[in-house]
PDB file of C-alpha atoms in Angstrom:
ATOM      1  CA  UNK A 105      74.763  -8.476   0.918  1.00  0.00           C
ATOM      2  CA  UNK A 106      75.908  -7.342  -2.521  1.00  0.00           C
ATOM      3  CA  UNK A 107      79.680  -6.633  -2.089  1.00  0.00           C
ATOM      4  CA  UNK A 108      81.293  -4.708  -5.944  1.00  0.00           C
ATOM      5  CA  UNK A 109      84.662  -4.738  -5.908  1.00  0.00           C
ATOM      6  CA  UNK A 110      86.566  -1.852  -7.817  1.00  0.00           C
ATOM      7  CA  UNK A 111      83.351   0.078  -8.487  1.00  0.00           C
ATOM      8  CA  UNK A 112      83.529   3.677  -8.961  1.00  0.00           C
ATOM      9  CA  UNK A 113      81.357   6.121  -7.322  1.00  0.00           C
ATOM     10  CA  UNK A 114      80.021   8.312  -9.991  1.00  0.00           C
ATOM     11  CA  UNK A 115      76.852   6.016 -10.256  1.00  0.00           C
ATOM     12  CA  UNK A 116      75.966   6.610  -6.462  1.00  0.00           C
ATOM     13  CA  UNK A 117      76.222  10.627  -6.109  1.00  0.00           C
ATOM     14  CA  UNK A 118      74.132  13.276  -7.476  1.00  0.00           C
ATOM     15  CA  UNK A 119      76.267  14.880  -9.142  1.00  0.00           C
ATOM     16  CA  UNK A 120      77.935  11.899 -11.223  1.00  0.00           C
ATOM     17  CA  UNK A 121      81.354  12.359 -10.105  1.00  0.00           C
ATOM     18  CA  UNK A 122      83.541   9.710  -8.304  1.00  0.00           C
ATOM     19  CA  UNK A 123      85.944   7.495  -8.960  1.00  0.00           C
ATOM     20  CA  UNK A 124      86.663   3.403  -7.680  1.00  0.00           C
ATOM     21  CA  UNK A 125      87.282   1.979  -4.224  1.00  0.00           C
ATOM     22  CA  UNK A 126      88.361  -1.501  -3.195  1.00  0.00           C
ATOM     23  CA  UNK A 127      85.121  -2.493  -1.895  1.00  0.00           C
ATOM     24  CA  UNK A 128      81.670  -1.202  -2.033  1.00  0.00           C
ATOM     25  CA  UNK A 129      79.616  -2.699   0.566  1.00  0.00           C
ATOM     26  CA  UNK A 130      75.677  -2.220   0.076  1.00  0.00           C
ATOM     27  CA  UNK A 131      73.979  -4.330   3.019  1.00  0.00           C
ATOM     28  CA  UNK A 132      70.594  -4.962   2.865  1.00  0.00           C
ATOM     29  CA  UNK A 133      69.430  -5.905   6.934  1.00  0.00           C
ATOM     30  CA  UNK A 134      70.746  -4.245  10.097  1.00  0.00           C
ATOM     31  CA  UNK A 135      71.936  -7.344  11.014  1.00  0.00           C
ATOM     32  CA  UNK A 136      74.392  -7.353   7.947  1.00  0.00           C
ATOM     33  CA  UNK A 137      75.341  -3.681   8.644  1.00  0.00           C
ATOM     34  CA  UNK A 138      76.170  -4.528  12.355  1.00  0.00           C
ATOM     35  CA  UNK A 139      78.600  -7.387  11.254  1.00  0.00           C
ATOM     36  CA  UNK A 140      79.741  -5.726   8.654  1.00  0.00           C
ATOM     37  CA  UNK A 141      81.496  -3.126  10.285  1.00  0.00           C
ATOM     38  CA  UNK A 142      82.356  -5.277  13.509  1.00  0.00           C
ATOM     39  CA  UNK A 143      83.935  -7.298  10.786  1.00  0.00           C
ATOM     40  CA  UNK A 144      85.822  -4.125   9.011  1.00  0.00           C
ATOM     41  CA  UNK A 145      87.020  -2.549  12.806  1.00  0.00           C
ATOM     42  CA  UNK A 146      88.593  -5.753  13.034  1.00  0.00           C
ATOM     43  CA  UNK A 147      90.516  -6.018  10.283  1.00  0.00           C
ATOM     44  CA  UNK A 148      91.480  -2.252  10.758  1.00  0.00           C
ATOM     45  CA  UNK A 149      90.174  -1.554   7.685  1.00  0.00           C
ATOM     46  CA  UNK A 150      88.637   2.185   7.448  1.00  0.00           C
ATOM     47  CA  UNK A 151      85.389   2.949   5.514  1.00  0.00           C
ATOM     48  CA  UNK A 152      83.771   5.899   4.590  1.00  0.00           C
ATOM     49  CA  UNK A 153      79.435   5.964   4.377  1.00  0.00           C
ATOM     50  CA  UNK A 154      77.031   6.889   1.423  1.00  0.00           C
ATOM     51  CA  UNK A 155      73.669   7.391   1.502  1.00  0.00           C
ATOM     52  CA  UNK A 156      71.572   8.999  -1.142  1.00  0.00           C
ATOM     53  CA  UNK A 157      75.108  10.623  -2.518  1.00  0.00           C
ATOM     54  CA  UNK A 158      74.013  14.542  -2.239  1.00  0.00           C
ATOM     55  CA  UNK A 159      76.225  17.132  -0.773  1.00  0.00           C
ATOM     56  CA  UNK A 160      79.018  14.799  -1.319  1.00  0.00           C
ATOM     57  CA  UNK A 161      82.176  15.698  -4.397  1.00  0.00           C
ATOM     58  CA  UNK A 162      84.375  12.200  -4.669  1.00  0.00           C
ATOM     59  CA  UNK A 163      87.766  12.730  -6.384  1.00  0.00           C
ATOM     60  CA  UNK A 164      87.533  10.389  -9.671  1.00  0.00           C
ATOM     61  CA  UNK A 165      91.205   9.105  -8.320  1.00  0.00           C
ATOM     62  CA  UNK A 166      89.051   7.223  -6.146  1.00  0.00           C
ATOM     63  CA  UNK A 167      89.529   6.071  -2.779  1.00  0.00           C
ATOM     64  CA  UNK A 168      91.926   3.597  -0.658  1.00  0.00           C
ATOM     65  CA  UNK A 169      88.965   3.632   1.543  1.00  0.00           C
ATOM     66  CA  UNK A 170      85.648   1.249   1.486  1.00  0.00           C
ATOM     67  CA  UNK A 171      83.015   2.507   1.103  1.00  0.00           C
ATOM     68  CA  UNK A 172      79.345   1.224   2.578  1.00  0.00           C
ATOM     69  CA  UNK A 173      76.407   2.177   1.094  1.00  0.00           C
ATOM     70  CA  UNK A 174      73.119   2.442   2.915  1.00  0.00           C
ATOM     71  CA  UNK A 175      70.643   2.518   0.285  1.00  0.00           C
ATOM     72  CA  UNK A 176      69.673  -1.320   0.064  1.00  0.00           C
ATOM     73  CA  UNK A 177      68.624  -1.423   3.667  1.00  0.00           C
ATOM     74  CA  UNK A 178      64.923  -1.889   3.001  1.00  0.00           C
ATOM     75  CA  UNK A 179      62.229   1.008   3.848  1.00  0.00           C
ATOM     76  CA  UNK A 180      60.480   1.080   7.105  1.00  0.00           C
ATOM     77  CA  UNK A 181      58.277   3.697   8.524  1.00  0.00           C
ATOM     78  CA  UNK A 182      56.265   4.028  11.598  1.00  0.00           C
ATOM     79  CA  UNK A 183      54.258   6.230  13.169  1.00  0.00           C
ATOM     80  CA  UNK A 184      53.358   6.280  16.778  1.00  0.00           C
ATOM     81  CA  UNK A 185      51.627   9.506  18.364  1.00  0.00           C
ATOM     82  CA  UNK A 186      53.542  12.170  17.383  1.00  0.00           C
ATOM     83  CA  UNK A 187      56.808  10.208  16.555  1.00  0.00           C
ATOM     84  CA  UNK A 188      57.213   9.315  13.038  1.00  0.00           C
ATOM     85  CA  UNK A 189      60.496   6.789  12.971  1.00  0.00           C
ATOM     86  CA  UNK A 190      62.296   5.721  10.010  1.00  0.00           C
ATOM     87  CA  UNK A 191      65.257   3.834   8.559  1.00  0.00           C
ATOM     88  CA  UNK A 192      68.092   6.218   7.514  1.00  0.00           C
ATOM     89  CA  UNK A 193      68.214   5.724   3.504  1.00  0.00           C
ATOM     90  CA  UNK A 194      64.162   6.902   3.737  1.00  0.00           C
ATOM     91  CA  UNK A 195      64.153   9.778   1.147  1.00  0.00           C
ATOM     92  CA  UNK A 196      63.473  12.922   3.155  1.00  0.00           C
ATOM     93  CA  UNK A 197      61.346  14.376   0.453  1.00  0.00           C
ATOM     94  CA  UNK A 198      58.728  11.363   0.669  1.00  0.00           C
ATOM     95  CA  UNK A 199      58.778  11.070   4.455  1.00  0.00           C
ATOM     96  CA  UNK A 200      57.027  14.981   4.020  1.00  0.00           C
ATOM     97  CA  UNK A 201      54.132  13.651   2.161  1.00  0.00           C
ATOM     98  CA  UNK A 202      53.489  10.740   4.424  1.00  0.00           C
ATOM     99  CA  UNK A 203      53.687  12.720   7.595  1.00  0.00           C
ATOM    100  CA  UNK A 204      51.131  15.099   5.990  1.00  0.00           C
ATOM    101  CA  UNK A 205      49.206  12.277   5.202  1.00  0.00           C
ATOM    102  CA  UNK A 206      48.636  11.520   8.717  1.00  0.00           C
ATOM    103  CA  UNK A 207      48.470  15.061   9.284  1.00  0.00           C
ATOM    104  CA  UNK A 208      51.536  15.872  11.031  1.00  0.00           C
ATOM    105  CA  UNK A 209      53.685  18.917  10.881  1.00  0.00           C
ATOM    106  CA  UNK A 210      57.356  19.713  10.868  1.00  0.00           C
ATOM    107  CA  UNK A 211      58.772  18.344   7.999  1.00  0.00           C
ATOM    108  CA  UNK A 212      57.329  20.501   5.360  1.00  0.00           C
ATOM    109  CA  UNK A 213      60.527  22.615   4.587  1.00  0.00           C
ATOM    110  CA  UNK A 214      62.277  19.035   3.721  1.00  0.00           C
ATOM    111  CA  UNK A 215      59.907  18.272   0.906  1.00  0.00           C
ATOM    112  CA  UNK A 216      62.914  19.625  -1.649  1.00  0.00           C
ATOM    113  CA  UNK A 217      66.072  18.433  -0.152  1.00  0.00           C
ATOM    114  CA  UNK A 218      67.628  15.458  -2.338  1.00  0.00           C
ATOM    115  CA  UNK A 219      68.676  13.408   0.820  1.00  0.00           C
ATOM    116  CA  UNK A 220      67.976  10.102   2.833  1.00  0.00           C
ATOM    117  CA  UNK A 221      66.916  11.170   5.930  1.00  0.00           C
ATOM    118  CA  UNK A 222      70.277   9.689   7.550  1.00  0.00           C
ATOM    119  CA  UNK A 223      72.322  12.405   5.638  1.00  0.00           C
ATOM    120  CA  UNK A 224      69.858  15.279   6.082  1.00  0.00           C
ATOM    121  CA  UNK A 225      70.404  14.665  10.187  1.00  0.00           C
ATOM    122  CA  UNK A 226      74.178  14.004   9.910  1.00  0.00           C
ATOM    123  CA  UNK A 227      74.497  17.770   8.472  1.00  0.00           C
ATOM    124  CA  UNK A 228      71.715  19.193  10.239  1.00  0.00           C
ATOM    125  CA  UNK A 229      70.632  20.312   6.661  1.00  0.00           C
ATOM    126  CA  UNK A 230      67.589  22.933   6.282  1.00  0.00           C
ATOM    127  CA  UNK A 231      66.162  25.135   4.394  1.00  0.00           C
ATOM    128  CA  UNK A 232      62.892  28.005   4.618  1.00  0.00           C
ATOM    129  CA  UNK A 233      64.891  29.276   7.724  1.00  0.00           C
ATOM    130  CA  UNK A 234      64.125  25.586   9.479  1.00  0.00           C
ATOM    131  CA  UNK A 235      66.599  23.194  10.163  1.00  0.00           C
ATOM    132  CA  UNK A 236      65.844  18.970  10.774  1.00  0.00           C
ATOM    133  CA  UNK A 237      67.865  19.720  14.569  1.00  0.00           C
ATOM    134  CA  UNK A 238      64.031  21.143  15.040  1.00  0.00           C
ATOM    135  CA  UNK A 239      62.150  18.104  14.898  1.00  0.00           C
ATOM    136  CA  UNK A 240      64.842  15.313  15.323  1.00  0.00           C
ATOM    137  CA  UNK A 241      64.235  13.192  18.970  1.00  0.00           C
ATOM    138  CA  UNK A 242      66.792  10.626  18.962  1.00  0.00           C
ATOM    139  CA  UNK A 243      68.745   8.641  16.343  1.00  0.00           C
ATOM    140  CA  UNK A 244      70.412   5.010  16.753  1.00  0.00           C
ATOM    141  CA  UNK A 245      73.655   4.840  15.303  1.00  0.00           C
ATOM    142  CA  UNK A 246      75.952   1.807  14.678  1.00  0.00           C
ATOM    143  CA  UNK A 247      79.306   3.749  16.017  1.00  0.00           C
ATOM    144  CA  UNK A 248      83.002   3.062  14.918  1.00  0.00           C
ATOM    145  CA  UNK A 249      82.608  -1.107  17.615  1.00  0.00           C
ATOM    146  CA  UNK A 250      79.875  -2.019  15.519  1.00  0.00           C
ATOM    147  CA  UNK A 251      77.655  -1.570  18.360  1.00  0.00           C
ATOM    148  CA  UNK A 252      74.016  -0.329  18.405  1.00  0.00           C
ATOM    149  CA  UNK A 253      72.970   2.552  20.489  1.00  0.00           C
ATOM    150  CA  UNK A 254      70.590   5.245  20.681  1.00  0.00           C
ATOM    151  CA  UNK A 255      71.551   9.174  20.659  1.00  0.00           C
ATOM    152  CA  UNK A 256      69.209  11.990  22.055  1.00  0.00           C
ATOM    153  CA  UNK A 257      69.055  15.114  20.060  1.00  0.00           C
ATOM    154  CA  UNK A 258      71.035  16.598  23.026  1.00  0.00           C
ATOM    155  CA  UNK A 259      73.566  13.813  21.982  1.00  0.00           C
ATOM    156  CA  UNK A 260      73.541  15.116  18.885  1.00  0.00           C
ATOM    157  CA  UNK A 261      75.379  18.298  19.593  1.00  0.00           C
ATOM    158  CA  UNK A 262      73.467  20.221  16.647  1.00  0.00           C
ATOM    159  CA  UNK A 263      75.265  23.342  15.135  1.00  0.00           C
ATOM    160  CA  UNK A 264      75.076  25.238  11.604  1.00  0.00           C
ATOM    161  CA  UNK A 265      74.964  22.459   8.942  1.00  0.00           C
ATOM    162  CA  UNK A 266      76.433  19.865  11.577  1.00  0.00           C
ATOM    163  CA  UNK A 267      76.205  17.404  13.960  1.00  0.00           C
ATOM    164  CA  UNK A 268      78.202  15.275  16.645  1.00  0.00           C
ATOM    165  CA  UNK A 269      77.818  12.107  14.643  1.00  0.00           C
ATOM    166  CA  UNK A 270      81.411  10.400  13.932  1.00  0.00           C
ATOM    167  CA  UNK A 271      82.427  10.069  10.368  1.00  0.00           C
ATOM    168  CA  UNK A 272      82.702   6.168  10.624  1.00  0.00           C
ATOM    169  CA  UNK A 273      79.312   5.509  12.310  1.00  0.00           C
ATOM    170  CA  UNK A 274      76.264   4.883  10.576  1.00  0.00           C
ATOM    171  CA  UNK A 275      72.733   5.614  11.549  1.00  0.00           C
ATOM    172  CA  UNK A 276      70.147   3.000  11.290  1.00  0.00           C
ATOM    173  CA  UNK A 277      67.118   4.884  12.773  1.00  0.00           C
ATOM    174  CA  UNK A 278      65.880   8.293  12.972  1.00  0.00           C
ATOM    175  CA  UNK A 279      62.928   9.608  15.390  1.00  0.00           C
ATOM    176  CA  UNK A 280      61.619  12.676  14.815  1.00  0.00           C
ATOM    177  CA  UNK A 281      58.354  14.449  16.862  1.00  0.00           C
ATOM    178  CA  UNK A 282      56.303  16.130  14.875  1.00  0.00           C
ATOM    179  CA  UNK A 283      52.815  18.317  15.862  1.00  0.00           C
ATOM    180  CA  UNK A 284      49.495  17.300  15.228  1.00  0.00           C
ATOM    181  CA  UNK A 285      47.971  19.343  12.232  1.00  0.00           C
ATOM    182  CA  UNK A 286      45.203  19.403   9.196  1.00  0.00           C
ATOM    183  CA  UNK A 287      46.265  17.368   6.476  1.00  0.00           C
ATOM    184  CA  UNK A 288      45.258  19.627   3.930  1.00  0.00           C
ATOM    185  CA  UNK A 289      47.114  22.763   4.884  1.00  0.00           C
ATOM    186  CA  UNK A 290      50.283  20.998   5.382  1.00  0.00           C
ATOM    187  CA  UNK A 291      49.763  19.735   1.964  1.00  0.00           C
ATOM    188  CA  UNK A 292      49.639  22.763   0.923  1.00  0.00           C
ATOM    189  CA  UNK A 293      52.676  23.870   2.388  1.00  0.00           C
ATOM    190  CA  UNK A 294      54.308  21.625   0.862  1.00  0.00           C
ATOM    191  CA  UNK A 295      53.337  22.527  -2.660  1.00  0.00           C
ATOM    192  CA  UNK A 296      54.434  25.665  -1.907  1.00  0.00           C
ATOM    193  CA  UNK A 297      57.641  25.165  -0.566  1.00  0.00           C
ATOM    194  CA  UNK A 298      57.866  22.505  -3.688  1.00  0.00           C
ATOM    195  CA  UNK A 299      57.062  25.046  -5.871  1.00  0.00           C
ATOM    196  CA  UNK A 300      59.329  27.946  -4.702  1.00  0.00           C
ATOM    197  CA  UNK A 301      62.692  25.377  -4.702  1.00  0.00           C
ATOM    198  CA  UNK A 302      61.640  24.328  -8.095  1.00  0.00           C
ATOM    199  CA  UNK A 303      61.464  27.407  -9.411  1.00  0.00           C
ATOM    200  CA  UNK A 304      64.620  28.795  -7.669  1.00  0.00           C
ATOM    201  CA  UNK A 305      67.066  25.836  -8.284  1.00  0.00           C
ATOM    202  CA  UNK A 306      68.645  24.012 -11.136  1.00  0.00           C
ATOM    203  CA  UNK A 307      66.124  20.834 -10.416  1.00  0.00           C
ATOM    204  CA  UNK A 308      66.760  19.000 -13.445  1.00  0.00           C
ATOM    205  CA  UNK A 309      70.582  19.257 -13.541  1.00  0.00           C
ATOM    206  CA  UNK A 310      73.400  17.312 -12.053  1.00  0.00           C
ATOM    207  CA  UNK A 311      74.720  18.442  -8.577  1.00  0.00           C
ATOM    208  CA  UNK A 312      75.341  18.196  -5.050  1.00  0.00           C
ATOM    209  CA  UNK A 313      72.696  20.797  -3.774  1.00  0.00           C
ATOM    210  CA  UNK A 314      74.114  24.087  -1.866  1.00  0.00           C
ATOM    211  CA  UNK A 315      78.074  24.034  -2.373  1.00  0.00           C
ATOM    212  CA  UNK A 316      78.905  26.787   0.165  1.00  0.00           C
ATOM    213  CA  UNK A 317      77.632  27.793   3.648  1.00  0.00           C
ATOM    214  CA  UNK A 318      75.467  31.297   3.822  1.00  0.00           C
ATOM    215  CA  UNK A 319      78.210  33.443   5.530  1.00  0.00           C
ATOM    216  CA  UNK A 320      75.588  35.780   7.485  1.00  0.00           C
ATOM    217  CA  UNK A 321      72.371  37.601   6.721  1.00  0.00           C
ATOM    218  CA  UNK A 322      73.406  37.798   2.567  1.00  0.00           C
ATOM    219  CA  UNK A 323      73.217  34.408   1.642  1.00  0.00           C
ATOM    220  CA  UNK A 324      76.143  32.623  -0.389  1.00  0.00           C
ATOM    221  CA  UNK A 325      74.119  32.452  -3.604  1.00  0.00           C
ATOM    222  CA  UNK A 326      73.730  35.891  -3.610  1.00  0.00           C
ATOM    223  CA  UNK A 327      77.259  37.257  -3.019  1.00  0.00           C
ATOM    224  CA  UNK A 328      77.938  34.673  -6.032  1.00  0.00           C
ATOM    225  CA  UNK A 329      75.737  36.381  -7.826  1.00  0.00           C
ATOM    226  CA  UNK A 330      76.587  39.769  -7.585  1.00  0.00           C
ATOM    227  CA  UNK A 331      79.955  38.911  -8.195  1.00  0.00           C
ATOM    228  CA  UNK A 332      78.975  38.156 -11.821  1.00  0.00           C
ATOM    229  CA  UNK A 333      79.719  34.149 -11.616  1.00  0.00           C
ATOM    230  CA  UNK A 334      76.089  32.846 -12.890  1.00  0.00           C
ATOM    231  CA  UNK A 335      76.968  31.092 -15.887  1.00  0.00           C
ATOM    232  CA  UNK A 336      80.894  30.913 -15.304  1.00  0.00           C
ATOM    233  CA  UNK A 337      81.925  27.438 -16.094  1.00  0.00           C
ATOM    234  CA  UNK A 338      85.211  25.690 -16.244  1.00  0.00           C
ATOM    235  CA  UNK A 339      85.384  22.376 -18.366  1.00  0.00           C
ATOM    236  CA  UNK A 340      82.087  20.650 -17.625  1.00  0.00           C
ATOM    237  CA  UNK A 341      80.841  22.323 -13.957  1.00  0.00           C
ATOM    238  CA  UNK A 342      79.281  25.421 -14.136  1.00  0.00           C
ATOM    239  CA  UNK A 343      77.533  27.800 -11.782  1.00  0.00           C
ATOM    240  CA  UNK A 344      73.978  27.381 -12.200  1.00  0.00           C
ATOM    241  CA  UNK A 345      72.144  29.954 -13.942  1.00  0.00           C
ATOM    242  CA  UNK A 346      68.864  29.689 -11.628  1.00  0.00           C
ATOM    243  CA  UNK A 347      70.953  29.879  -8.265  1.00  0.00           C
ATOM    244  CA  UNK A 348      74.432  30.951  -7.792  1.00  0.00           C
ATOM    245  CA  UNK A 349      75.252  28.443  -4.889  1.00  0.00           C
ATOM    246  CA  UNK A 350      74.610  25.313  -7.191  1.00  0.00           C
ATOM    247  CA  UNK A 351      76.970  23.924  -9.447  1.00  0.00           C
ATOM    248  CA  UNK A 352      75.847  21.754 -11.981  1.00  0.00           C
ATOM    249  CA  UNK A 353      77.636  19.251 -14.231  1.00  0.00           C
ATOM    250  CA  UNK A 354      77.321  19.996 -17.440  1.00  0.00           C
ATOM    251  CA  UNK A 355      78.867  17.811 -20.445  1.00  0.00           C
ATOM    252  CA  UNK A 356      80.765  15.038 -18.002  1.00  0.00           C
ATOM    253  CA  UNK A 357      82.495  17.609 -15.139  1.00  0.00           C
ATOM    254  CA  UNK A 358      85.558  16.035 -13.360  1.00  0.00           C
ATOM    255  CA  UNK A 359      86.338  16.239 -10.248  1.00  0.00           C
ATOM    256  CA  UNK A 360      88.624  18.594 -10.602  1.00  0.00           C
ATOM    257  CA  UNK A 361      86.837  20.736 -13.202  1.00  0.00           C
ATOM    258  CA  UNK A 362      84.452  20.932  -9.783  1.00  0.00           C
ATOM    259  CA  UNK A 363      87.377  22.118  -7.235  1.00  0.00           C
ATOM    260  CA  UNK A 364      88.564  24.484  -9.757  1.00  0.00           C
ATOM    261  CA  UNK A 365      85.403  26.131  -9.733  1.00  0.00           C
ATOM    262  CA  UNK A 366      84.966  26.067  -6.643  1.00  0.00           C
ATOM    263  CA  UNK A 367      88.336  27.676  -6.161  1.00  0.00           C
ATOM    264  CA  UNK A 368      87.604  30.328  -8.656  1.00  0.00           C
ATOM    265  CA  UNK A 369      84.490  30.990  -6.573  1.00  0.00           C
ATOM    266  CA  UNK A 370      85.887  31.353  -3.548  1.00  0.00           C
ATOM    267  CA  UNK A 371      88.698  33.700  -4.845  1.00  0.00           C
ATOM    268  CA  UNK A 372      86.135  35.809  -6.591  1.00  0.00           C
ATOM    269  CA  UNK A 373      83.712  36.749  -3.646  1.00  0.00           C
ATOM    270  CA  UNK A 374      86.743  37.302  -1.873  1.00  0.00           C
ATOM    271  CA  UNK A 375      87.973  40.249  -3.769  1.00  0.00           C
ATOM    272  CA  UNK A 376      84.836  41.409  -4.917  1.00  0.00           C
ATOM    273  CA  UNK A 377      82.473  41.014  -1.777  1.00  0.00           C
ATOM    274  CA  UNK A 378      85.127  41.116   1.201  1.00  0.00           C
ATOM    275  CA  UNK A 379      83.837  37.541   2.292  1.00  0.00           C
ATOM    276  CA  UNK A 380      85.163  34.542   2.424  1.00  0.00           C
ATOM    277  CA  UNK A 381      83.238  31.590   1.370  1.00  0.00           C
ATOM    278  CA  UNK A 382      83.540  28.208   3.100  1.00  0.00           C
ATOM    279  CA  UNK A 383      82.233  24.975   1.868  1.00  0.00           C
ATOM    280  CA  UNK A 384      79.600  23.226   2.747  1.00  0.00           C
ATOM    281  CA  UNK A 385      79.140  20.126   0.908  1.00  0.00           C
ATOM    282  CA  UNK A 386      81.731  17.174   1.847  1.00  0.00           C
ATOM    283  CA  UNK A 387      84.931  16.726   0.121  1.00  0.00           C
ATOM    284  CA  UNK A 388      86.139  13.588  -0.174  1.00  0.00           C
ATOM    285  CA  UNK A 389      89.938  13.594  -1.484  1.00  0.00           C
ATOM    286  CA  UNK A 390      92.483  10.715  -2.685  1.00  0.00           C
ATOM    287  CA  UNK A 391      94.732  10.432  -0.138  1.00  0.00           C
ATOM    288  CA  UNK A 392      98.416   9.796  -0.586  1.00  0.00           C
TER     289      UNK A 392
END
């Protein structure tokens, strides 16, 4: 296990923000992960987790937290029946095209979301009106003793762009059921749904997907939008051009160039749509 001592964060999210923390763990075997955090609980030392590093803003202070990172656990994929199981740093995107590849359906709408397949459950993330809470069948997590167990998607507790998952436990394992389907239509699905994200959202910029939560029917990106913020920018984060719910970083953002935006944002819609706009990608502050 590769263990990087004052290493910032900036490296590991999408949006290249992030400052140091005392340790960054990056285990590479189940095994390691399990003793790992048995290890940490015991010396009451609390960790945070990082996956593929979308939807997440890290303060460039840093942390007084450790951090472990799943994405040196190796790859492993399955498929049995209906059940396609995977490790949780598998990119979402490419567990799509394999389950097409043995034509099975249900995880088409993914095929754009910049996420391990661990973070995409944690959030319940979606998009094309479907949500992974769909197609998820059970999870095993490595909770806050460092011991292994398996969750149902009952378990999960699913809601809007969340789940019942602890902060401090990790998952290992995702199982999701998928239907039975020709390999060449969900194929093409897929290049369609490829096609329409690519077009609609800033692909090849920095950032940390969908900032805000759609409030009702009118999504977030459009009440942005109307509100004349396309474009705005303060220091280096700006609000995409292509879709108003992305910010993108744009000539070395900070951290705080990012919350001031978002701020600015918020306060905007507010007084010119008569909503208020909540967050939904994770925040993680410098505490004391």
């Amino acid at each position: 296990m590769k263990i990087k001592e004052n290493e910032n964060l900036s490296n590991y999210t999408t949006m290249g923000v992030g400052g140091p923390v005392p340790f960054l763990y990056l285990p590479e075997s189940e095994k390691e992960l399990v003793e790992l955090v048995q290890k940490l609980q015991k010396q009451n030392r609390h960790f945070r987790v990082i996956g593929n590093g979308s939807n997440l803003l890290i303060d460039d202070l840093g942390l007084k937290d450790d951090v472990i990172c799943t994405r040196s656990l190796p790859r492993a994929l399955r498929i049995e029946g209906n059940i396609l199981t995977s490790d949780s740093g598998y990119p979402v995107a490419q567990l799509a095209y394999q389950a097409a590849s043995k034509g099975l359906s249900g995880l088409e709408f993914a095929v754009g979301i910049p996420a391990s397949i661990g973070g995409v459950v944690r959030m319940n993330a979606g998009a094309h009106h479907h949500t992974i809470s769909e197609i998820v069948d059970s999870v095993r997590i490595v909770n806050t003793e460092g011991e292994a167990v398996k969750l149902s998607n009952a378990d999960l507790n699913f809601a809007y762009r969340s789940s019942a998952i602890p902060k401090e436990a990790i998952i290992i394992e995702v199982n999701l059921r998928l239907t039975s389907g020709d390999s060449k239509q969900i194929h093409e699905r897929i290049r369609k749904f490829n096609e329409y994200r690519t077009s609609t959202q800033p692909q090849r910029e920095k950032s940390a997907g969908c900032i805000f939560k759609n409030p009702g029917v009118c999504g977030a990106g459009k009440l942005i939008e109307d509100s004349g913020l396309k474009g705005f920018q303060i220091g280096g984060a700006a609000v995409s051009e292509i879709h108003g719910n992305f910010i993108v970083n744009r000539r070395g953002a900070t951290f705080q160039d990012i919350m001031n935006l978002i701020d600015h944002i918020k306060t905007t819609v507010r007084e010119k749509q008569y909503v208020e706009l909540h967050e939904e990608v994770m925040i993680w502050k410098r505490e004391g």
